JSON list of C-alpha atoms in Angstrom, two decimals:
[
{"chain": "A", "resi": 105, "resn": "UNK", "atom": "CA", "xyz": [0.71, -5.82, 17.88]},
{"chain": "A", "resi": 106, "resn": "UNK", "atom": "CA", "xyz": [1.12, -7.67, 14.34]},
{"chain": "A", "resi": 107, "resn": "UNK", "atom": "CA", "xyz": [3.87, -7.36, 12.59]},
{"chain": "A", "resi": 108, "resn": "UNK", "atom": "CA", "xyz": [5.40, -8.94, 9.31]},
{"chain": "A", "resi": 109, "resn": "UNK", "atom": "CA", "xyz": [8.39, -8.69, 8.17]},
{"chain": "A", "resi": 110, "resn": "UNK", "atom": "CA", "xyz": [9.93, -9.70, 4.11]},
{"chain": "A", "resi": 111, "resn": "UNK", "atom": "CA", "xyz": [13.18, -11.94, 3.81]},
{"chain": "A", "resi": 112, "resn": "UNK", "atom": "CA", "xyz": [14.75, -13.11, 0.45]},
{"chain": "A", "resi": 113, "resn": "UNK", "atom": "CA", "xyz": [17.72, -12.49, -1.18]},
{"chain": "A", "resi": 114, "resn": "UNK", "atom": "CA", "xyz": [18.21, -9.10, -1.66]},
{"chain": "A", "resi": 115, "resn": "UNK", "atom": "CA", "xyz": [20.17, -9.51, -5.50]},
{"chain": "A", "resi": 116, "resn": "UNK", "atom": "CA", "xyz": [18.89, -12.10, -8.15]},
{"chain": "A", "resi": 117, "resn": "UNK", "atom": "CA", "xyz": [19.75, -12.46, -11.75]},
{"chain": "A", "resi": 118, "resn": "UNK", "atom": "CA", "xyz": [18.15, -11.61, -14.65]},
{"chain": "A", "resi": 119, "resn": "UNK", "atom": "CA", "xyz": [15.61, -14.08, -16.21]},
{"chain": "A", "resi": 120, "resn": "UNK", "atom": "CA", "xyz": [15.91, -15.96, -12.74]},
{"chain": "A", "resi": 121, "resn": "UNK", "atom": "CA", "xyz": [13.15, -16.42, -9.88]},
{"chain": "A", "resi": 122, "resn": "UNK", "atom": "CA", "xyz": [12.88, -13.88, -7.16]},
{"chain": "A", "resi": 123, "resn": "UNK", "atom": "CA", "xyz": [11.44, -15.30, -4.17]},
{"chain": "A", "resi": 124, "resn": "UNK", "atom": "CA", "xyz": [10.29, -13.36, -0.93]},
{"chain": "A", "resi": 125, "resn": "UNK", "atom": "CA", "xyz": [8.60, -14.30, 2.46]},
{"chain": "A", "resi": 126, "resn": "UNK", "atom": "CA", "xyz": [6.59, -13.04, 4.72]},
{"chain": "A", "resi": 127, "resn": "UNK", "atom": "CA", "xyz": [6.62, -13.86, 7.85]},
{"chain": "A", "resi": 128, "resn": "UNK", "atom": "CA", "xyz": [3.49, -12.83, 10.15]},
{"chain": "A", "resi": 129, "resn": "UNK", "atom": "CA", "xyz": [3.97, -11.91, 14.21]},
{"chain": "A", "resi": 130, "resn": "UNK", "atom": "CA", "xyz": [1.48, -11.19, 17.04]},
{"chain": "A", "resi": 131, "resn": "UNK", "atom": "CA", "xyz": [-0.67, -12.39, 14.84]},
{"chain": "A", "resi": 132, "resn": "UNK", "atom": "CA", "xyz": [-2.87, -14.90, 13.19]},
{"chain": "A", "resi": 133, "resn": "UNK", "atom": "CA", "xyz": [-3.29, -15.58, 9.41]},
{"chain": "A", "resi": 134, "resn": "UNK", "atom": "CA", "xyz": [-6.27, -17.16, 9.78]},
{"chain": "A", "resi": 135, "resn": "UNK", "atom": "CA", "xyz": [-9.26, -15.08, 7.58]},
{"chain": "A", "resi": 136, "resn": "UNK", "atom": "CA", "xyz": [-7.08, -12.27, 5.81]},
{"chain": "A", "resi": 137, "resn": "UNK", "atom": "CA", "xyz": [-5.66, -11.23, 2.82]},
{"chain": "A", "resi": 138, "resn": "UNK", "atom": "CA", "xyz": [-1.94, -10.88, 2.41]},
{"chain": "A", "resi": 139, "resn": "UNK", "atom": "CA", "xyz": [-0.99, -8.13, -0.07]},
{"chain": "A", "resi": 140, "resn": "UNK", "atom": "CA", "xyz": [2.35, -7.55, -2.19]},
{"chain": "A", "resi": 141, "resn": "UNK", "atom": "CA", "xyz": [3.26, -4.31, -3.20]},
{"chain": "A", "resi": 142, "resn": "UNK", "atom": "CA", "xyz": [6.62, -3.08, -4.67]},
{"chain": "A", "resi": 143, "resn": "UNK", "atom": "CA", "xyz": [7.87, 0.66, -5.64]},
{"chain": "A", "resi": 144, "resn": "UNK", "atom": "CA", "xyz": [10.57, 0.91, -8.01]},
{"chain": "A", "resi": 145, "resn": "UNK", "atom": "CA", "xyz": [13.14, 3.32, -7.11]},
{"chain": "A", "resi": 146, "resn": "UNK", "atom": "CA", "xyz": [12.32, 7.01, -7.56]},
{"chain": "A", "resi": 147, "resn": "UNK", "atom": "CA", "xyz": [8.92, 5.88, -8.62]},
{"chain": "A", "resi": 148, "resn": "UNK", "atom": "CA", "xyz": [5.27, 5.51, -7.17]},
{"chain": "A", "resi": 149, "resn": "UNK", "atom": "CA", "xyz": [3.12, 2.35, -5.50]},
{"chain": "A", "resi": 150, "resn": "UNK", "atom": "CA", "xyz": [2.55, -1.08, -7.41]},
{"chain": "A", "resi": 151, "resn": "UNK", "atom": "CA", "xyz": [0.28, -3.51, -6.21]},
{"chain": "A", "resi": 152, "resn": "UNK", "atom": "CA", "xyz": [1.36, -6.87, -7.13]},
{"chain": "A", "resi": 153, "resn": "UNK", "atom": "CA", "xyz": [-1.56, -9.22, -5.93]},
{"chain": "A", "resi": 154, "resn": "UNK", "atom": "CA", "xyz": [-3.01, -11.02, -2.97]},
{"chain": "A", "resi": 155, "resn": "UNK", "atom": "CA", "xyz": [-3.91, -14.21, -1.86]},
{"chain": "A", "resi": 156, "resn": "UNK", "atom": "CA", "xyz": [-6.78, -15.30, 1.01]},
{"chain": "A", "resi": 157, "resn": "UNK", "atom": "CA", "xyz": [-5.52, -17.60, 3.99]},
{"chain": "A", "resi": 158, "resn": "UNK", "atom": "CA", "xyz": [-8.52, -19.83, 1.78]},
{"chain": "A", "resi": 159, "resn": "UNK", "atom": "CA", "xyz": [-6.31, -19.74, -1.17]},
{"chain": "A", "resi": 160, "resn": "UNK", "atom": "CA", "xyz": [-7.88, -17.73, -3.02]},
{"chain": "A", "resi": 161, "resn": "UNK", "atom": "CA", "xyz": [-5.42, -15.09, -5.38]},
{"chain": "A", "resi": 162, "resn": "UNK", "atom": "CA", "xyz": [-5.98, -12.23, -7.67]},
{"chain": "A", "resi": 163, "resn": "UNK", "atom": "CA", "xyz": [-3.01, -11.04, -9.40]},
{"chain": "A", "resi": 164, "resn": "UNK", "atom": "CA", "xyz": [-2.31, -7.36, -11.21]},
{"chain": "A", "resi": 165, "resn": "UNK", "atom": "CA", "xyz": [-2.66, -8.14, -14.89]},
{"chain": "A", "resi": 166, "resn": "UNK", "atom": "CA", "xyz": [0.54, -6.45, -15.90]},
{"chain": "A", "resi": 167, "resn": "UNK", "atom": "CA", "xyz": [2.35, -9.15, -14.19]},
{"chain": "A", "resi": 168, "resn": "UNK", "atom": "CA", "xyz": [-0.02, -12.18, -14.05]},
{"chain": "A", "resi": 169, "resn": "UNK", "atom": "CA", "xyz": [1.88, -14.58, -16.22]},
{"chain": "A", "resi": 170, "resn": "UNK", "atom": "CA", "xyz": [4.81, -14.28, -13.99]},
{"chain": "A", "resi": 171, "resn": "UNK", "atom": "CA", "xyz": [3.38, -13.94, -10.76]},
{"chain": "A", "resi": 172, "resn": "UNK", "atom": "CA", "xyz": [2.86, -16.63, -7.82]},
{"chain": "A", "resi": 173, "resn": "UNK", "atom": "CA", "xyz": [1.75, -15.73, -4.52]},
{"chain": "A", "resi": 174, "resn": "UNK", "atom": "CA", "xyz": [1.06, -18.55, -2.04]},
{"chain": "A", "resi": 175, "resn": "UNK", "atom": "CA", "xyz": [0.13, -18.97, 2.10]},
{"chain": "A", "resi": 176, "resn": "UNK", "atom": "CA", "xyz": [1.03, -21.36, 4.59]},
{"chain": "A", "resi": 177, "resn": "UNK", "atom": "CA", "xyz": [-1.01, -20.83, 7.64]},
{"chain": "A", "resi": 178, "resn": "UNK", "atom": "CA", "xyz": [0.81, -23.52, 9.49]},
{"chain": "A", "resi": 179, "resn": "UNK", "atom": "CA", "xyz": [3.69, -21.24, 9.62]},
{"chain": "A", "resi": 180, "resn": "UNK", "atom": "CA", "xyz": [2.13, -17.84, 9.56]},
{"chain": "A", "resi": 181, "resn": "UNK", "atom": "CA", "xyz": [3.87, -17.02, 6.30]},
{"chain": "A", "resi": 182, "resn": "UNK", "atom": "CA", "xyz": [3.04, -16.04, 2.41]},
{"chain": "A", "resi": 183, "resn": "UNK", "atom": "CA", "xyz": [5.34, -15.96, -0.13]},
{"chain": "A", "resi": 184, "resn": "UNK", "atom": "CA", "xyz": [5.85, -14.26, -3.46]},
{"chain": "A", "resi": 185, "resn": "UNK", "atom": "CA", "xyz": [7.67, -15.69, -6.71]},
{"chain": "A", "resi": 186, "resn": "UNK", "atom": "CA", "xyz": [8.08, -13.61, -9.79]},
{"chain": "A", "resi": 187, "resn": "UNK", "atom": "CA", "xyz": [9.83, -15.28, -12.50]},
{"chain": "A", "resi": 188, "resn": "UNK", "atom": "CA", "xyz": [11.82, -13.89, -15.58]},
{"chain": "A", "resi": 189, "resn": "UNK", "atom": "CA", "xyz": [12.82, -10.83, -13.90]},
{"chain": "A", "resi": 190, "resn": "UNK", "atom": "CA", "xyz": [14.49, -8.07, -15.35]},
{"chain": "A", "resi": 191, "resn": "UNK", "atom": "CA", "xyz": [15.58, -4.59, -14.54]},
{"chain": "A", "resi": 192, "resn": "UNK", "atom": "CA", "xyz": [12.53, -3.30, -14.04]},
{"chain": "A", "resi": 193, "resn": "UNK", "atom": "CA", "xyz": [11.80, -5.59, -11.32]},
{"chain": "A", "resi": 194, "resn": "UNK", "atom": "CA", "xyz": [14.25, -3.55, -9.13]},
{"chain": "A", "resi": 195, "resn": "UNK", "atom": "CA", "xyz": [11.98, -2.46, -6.32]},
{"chain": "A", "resi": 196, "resn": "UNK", "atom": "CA", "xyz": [11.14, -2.66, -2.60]},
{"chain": "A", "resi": 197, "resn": "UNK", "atom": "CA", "xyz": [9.13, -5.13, -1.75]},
{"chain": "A", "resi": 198, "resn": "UNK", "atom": "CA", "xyz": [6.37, -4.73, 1.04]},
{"chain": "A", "resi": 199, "resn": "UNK", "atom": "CA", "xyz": [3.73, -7.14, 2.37]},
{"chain": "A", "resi": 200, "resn": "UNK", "atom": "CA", "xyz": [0.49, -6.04, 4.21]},
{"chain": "A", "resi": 201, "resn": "UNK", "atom": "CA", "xyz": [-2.25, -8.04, 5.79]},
{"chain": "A", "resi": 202, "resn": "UNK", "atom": "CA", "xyz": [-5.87, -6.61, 5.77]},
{"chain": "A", "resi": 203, "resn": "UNK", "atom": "CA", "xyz": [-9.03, -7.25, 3.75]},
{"chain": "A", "resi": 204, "resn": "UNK", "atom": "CA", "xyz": [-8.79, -7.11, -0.01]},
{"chain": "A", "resi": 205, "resn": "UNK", "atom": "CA", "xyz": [-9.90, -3.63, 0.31]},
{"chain": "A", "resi": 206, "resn": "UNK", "atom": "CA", "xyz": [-7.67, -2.30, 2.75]},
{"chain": "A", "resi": 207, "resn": "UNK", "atom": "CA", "xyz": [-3.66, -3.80, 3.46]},
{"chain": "A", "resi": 208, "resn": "UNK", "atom": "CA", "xyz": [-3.63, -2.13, 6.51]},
{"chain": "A", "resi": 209, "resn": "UNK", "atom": "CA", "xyz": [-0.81, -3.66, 8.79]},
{"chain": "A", "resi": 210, "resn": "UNK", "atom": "CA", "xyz": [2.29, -3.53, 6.20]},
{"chain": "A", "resi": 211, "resn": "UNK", "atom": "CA", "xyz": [6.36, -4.97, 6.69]},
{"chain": "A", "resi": 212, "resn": "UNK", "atom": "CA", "xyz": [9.19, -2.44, 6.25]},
{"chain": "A", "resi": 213, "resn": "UNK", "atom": "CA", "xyz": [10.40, -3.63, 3.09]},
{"chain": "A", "resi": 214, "resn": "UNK", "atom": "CA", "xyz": [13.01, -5.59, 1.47]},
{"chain": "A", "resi": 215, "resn": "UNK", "atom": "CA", "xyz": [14.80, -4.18, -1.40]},
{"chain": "A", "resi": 216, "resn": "UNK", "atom": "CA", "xyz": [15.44, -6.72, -4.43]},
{"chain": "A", "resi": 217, "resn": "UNK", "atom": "CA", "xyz": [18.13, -5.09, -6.65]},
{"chain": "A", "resi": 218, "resn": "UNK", "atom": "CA", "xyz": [17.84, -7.36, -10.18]},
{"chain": "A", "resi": 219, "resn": "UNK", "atom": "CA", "xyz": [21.35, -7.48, -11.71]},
{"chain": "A", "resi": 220, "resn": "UNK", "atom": "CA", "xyz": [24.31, -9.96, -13.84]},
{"chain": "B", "resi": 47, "resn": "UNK", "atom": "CA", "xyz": [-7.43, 0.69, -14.40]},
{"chain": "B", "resi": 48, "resn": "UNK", "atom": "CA", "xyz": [-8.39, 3.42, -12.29]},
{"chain": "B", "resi": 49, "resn": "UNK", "atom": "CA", "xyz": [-5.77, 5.75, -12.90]},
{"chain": "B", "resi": 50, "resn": "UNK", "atom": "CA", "xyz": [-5.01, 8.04, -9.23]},
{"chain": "B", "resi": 51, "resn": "UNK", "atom": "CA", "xyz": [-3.86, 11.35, -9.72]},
{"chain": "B", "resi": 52, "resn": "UNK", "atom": "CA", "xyz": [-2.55, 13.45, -6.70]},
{"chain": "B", "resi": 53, "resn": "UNK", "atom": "CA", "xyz": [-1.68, 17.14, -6.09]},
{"chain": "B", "resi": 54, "resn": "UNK", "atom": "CA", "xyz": [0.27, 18.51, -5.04]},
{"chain": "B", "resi": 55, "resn": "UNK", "atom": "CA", "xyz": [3.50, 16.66, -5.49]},
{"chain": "B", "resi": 56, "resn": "UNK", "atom": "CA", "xyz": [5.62, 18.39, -2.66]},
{"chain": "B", "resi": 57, "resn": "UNK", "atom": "CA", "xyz": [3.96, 20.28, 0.06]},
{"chain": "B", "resi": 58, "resn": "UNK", "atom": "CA", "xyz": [6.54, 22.73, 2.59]},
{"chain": "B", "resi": 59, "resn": "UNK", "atom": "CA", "xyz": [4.18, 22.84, 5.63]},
{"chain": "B", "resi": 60, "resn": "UNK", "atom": "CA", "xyz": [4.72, 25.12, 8.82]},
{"chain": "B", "resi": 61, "resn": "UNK", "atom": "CA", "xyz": [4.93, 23.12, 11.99]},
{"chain": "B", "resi": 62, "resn": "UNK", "atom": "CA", "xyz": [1.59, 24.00, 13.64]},
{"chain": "B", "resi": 63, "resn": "UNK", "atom": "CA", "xyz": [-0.73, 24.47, 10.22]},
{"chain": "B", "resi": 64, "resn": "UNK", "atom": "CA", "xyz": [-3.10, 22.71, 8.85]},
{"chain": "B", "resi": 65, "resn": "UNK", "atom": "CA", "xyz": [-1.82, 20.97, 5.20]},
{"chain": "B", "resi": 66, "resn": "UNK", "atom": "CA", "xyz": [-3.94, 19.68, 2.68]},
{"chain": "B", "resi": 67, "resn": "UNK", "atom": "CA", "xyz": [-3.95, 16.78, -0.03]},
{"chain": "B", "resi": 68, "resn": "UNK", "atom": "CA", "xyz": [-5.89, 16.21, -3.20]},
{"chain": "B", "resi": 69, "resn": "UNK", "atom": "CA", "xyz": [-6.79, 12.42, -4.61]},
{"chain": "B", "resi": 70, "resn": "UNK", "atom": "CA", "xyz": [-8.55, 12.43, -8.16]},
{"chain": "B", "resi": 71, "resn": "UNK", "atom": "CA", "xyz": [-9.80, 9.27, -9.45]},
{"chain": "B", "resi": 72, "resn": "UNK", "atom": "CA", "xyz": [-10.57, 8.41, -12.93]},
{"chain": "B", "resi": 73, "resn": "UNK", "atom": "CA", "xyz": [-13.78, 7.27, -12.19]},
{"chain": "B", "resi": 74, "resn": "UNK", "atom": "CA", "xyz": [-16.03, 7.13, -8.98]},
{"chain": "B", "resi": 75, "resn": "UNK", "atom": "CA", "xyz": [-15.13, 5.07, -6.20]},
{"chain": "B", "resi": 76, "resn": "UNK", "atom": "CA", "xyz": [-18.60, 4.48, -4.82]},
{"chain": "B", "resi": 77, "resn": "UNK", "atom": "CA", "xyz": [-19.20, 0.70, -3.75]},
{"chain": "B", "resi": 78, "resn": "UNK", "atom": "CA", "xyz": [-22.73, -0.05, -3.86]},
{"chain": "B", "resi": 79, "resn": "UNK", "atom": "CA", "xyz": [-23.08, -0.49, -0.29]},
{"chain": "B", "resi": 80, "resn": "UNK", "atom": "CA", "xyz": [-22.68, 2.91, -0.03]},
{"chain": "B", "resi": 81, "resn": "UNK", "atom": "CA", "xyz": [-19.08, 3.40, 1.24]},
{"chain": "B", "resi": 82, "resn": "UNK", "atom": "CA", "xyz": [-16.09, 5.29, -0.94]},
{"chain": "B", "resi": 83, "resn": "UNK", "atom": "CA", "xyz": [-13.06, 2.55, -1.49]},
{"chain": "B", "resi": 84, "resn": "UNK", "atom": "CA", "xyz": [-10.59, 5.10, -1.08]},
{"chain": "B", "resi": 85, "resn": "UNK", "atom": "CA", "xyz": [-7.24, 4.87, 1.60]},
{"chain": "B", "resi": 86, "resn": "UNK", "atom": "CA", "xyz": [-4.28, 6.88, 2.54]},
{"chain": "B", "resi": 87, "resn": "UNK", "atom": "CA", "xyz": [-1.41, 5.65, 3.60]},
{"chain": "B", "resi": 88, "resn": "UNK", "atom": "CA", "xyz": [1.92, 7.44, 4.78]},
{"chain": "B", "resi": 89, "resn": "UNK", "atom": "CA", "xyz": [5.67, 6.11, 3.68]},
{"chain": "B", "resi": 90, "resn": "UNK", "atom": "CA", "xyz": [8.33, 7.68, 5.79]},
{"chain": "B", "resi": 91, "resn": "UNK", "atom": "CA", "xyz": [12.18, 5.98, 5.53]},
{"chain": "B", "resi": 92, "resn": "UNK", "atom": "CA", "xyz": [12.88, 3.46, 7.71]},
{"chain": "B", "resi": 93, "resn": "UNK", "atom": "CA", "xyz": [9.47, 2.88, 8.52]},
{"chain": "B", "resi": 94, "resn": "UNK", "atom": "CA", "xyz": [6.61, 0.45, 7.88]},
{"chain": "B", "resi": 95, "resn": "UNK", "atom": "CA", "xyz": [4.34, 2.23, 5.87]},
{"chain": "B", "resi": 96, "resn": "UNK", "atom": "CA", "xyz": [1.53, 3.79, 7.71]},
{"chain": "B", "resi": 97, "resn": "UNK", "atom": "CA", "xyz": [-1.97, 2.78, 7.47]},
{"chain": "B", "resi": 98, "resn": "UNK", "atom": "CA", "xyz": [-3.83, 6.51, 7.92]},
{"chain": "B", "resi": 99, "resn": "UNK", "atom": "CA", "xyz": [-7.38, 6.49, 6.50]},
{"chain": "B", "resi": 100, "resn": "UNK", "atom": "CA", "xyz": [-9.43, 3.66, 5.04]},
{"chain": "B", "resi": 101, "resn": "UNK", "atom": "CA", "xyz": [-13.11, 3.93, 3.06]},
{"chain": "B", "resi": 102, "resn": "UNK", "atom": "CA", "xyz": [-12.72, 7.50, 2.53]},
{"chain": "B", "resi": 103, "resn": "UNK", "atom": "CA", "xyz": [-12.93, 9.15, 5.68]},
{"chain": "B", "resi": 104, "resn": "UNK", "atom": "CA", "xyz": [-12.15, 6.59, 8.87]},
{"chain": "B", "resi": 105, "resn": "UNK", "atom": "CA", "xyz": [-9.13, 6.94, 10.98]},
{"chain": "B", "resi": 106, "resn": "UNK", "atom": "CA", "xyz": [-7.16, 3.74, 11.08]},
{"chain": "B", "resi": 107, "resn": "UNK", "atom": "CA", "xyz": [-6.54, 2.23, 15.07]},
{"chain": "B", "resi": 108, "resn": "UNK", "atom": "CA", "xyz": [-3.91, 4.77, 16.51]},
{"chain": "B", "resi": 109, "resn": "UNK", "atom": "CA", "xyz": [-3.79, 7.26, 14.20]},
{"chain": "B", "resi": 110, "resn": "UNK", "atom": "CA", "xyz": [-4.11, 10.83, 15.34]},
{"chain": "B", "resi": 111, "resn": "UNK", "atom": "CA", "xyz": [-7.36, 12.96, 15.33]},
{"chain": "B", "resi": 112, "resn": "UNK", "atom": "CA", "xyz": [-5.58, 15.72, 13.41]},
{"chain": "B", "resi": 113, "resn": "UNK", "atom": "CA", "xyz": [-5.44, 13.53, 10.28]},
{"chain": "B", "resi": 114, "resn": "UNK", "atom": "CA", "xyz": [-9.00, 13.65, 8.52]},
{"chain": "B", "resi": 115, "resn": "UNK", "atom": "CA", "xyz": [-9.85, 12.43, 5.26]},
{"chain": "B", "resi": 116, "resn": "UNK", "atom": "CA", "xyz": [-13.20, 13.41, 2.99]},
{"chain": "B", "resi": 117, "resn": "UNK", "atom": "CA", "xyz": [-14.28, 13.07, -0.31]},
{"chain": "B", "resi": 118, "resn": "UNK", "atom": "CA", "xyz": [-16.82, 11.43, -2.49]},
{"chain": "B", "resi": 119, "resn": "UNK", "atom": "CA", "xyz": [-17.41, 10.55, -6.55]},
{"chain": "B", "resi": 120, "resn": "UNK", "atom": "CA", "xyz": [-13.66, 10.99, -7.89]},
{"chain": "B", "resi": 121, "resn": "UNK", "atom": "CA", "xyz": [-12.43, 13.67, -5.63]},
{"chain": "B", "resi": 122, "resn": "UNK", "atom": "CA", "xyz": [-11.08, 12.79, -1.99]},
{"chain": "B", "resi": 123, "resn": "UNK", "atom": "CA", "xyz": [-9.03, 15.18, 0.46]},
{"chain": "B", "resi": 124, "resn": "UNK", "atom": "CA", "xyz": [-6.57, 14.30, 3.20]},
{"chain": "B", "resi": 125, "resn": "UNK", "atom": "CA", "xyz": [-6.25, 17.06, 5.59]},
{"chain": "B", "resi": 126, "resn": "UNK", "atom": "CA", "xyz": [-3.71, 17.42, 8.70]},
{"chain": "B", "resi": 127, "resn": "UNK", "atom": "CA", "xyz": [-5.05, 20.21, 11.05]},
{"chain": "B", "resi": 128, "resn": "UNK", "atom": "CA", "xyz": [-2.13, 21.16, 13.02]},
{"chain": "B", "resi": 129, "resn": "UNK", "atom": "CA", "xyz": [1.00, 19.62, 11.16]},
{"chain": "B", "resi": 130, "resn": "UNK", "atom": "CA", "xyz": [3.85, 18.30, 13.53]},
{"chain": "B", "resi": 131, "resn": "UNK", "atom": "CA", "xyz": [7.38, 17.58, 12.39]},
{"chain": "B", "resi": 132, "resn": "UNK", "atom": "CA", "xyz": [6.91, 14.03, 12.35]},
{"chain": "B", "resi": 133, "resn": "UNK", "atom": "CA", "xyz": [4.44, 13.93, 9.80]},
{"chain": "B", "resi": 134, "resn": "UNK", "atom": "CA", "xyz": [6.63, 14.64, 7.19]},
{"chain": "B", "resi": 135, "resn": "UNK", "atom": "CA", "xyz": [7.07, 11.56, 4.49]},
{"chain": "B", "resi": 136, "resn": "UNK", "atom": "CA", "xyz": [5.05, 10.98, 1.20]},
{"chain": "B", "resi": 137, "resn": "UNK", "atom": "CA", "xyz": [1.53, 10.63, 1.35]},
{"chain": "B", "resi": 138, "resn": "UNK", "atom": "CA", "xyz": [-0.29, 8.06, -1.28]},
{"chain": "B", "resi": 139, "resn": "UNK", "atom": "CA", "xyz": [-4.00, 7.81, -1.79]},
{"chain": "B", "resi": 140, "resn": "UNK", "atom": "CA", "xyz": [-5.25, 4.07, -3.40]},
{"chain": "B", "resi": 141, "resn": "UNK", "atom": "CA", "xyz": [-8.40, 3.06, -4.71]},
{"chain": "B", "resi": 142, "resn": "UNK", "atom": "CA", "xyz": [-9.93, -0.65, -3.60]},
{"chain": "B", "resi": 143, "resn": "UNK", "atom": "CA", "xyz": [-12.44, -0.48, -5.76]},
{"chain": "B", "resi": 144, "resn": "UNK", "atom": "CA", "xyz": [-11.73, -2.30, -8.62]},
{"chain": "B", "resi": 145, "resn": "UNK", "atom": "CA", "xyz": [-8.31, -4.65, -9.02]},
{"chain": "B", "resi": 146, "resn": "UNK", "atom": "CA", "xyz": [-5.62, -3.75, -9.78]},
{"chain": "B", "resi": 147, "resn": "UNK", "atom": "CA", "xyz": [-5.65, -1.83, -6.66]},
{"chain": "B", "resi": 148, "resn": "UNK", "atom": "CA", "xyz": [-3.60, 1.21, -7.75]},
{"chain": "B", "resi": 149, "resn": "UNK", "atom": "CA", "xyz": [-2.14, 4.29, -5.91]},
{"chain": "B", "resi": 150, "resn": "UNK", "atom": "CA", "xyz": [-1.89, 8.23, -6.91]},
{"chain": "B", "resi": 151, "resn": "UNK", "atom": "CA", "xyz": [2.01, 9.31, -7.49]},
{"chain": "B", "resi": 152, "resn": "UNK", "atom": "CA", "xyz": [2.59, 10.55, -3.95]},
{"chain": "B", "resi": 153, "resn": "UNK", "atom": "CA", "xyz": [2.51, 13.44, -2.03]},
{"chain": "B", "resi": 154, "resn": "UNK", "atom": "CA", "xyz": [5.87, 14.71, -0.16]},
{"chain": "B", "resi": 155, "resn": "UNK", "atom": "CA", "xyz": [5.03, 16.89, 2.56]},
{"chain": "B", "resi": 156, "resn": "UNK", "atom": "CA", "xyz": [8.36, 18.23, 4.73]},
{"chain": "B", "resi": 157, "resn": "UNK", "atom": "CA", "xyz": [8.58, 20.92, 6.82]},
{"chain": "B", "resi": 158, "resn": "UNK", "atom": "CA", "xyz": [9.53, 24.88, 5.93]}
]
């Protein structure tokens, strides 16, 4: 049974990077799409973007300029960068591997807490 | 965007009865090859979130035949037929239709 499961620090600093991985289990990333979503706390879904094990991203407007997501197959990982964060980057941070249509296997979460 | 709306936002359900959960949409979410871009998924604490329903009305692998969804144009239904206690979490509906993929505000169903 696949599983995936976020790691990154769990605390960054304003106007700094947050970085997250995925790491993918049981298996492959070979011909999927590997989702980030977050939820702020008290509040509903955001869908952050995906990326194709081709390479290929698409990225939620409201956070395009700042937002990276890249795969490495080799290592049955993707990763997320968001840059400049602030506040209102507090979230938790899920991954999901599906089609672009439907993120249907998902991790548990990582919460990213953005304070000085 | 498509904007989601869902109703209602906390649902007390009976262990044993059958619970039910609206998804609007802003505008249809008819593909044109026919099928509804519409999933539910189910968030519970401590949990992956659960992959229930995908296109509009098929059951994700492993997911109990009490959990049905329907639906088609902008209005989409998630229906449990005989609740049990561990079904209790917060419900979201999201469209695939269009990017950004976005979700309704959530659904918290808990028991009486």
């Amino acid at each position: 049974q696949v599983q995936l499961q976020e790691s990154g620090p769990g605390l960054v600093k304003p106007s700094e990077t947050l970085s997250l991985t995925c790491t993918v289990s049981g298996g492959s990333t070979g011909n999927y799409h590997f989702t980030w979503i977050r939820q702020p706390p008290g509040k509903g879904l955001e869908w952050i973007g995906y990326i194709h094990s081709s390479g290929s991203t698409n990225y939620n407007p409201s956070l395009k300029s700042r937002v990276t997501i890249s795969v490495d197959t080799s290592k049955n990982q993707f990763s997320l960068k968001l840059n400049s964060v602030t506040a209102a980057d507090t979230a938790m941070y899920y991954c999901a591997r599906g089609t672009y249509y439907d993120p249907k296997n998902w991790g548990q979460g990582t919460l990213v807490t953005v304070s000085s | 965007d498509i904007v989601m709306t869902q109703s209602p936002l906390s649902l007390p359900v009976t262990p044993g009865e059958p619970a039910s959960i609206s998804c609007r949409s802003s505008q249809s979410l008819l593909h044109s090859n026919g099928y509804y871009y519409l999933n539910w998924y189910l968030l519970q604490p401590g949990k992956p979130p659960q992959f229930l329903i995908y296109l509009g009305s098929n059951r994700a692998s492993g997911v109990p035949d009490r959990f049905s969804g329907s639906g088609s144009g902008t209005d989409f239904t998630l229906k449990i037929s005989r609740v049990e206690a561990e079904d209790v979490g917060v419900y979201y509906c999201m469209q695939a239709l269009q990017t950004p993929l976005t979700f309704g505000g959530g659904t918290k169903v808990e028991i009486k």
